[in-house]
Coordinates of C-alpha atoms in Angstrom, one line a residue:
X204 CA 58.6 252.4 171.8
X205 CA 57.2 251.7 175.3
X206 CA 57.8 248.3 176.7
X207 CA 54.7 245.8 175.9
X208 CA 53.5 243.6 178.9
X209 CA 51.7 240.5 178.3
X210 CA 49.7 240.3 181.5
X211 CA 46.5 239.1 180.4
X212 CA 46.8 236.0 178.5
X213 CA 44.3 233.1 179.9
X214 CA 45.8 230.3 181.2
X215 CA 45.6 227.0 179.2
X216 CA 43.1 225.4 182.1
X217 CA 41.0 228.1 181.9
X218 CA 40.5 227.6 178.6
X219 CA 40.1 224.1 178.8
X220 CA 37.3 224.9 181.3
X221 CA 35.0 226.6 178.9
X222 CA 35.3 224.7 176.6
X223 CA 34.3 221.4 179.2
X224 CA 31.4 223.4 179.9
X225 CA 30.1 223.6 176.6
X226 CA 28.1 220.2 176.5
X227 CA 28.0 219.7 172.6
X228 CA 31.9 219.9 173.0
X229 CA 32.4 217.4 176.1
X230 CA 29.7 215.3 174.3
X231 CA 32.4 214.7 171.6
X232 CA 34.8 214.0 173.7
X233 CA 33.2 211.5 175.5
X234 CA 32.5 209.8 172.4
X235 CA 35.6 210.0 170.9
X236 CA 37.5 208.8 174.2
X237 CA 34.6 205.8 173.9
X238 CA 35.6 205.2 170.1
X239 CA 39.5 204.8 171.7
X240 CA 38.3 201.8 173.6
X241 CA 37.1 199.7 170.7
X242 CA 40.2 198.2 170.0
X243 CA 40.6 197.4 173.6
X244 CA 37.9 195.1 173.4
X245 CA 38.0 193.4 170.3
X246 CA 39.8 190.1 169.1
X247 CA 42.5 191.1 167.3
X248 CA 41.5 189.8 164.0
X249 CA 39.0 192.4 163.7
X250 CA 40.9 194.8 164.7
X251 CA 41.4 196.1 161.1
X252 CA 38.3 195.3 160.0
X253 CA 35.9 197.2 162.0
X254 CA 36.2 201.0 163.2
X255 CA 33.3 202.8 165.9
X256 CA 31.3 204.8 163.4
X257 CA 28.8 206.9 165.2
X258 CA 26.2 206.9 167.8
X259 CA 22.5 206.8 167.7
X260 CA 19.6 207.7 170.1
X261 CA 19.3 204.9 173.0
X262 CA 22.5 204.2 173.3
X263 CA 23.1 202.4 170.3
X264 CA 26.6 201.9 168.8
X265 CA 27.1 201.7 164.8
X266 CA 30.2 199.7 164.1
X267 CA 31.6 200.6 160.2
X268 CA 32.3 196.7 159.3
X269 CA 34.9 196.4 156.2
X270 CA 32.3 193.2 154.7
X271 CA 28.8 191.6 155.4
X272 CA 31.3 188.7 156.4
X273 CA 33.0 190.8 159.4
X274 CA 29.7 192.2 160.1
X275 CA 28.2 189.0 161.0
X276 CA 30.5 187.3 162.4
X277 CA 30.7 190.1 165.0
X278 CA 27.2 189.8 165.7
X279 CA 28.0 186.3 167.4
X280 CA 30.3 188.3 169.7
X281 CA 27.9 191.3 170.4
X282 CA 26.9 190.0 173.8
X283 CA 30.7 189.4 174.8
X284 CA 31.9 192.8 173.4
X285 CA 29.2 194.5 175.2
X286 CA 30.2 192.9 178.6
X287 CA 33.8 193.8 177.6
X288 CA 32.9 197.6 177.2
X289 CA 31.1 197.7 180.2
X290 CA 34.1 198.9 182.6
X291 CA 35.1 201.3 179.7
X292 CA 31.4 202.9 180.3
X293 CA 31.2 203.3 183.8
X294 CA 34.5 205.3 183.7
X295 CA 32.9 207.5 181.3
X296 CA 29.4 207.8 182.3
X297 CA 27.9 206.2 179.3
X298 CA 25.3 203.6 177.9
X299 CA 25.8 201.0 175.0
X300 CA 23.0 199.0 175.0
X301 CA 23.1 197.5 171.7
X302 CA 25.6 197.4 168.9
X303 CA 25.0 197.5 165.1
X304 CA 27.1 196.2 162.4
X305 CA 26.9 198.0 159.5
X306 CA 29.4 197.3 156.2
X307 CA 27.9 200.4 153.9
X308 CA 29.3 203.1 156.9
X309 CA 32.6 201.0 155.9
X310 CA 31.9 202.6 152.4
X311 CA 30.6 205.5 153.3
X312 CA 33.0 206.6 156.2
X313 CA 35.9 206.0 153.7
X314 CA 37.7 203.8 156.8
X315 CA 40.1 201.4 154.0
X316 CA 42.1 200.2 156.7

């Protein structure tokens, strides 16, 4: 048996590359790297009590709330959290213009802290 070269493998970057390019893919990404921050910004009771959900059309952020209660209350900090997430934004390129509070994606997302 002949000796087998492996000469043609792609590189890990150029992989990496491709897959950048593909916007649906660096779309989640972006999101995902956004979702990271949320516990940056956020008092730390809350911290187990709320989790990024998903987001919708004009940059719109649904927050999965654990109760009514959490969701509330973190609709008196909305303004504050927003200014908070603002540097996290910039470095990604992104809008959140509003943020939504929602205790049935708690539910439905199956996020039991």
């Amino acid at each position: 048996m002949g000796k087998v070269l492996y000469t043609d493998f792609e590189g890990i970057d150029s992989i990496m590359n491709s897959m950048m390019d593909n916007p649906q893919f660096k779309k989640a990404v972006t999101r995902t790297n956004l979702f990271n921050f949320w516990d940056n910004i956020l008092p730390q009771k809350f911290k187990k009590k709320s989790k990024p959900y998903s987001m919708l059309p004009g940059g719109i952020m649904v927050i999965a709330c654990q109760n009514p209660v959490v969701a509330q209350e973190l609709s008196l900090y909305k303004i504050m959290l927003i200014q908070k997430f603002t540097p996290y934004l910039k470095s990604l390129n992104m809008k959140v213009k509003d943020l939504r509070f929602d205790p049935k994606k708690w539910e439905q997302g199956n996020l039991e802290a």
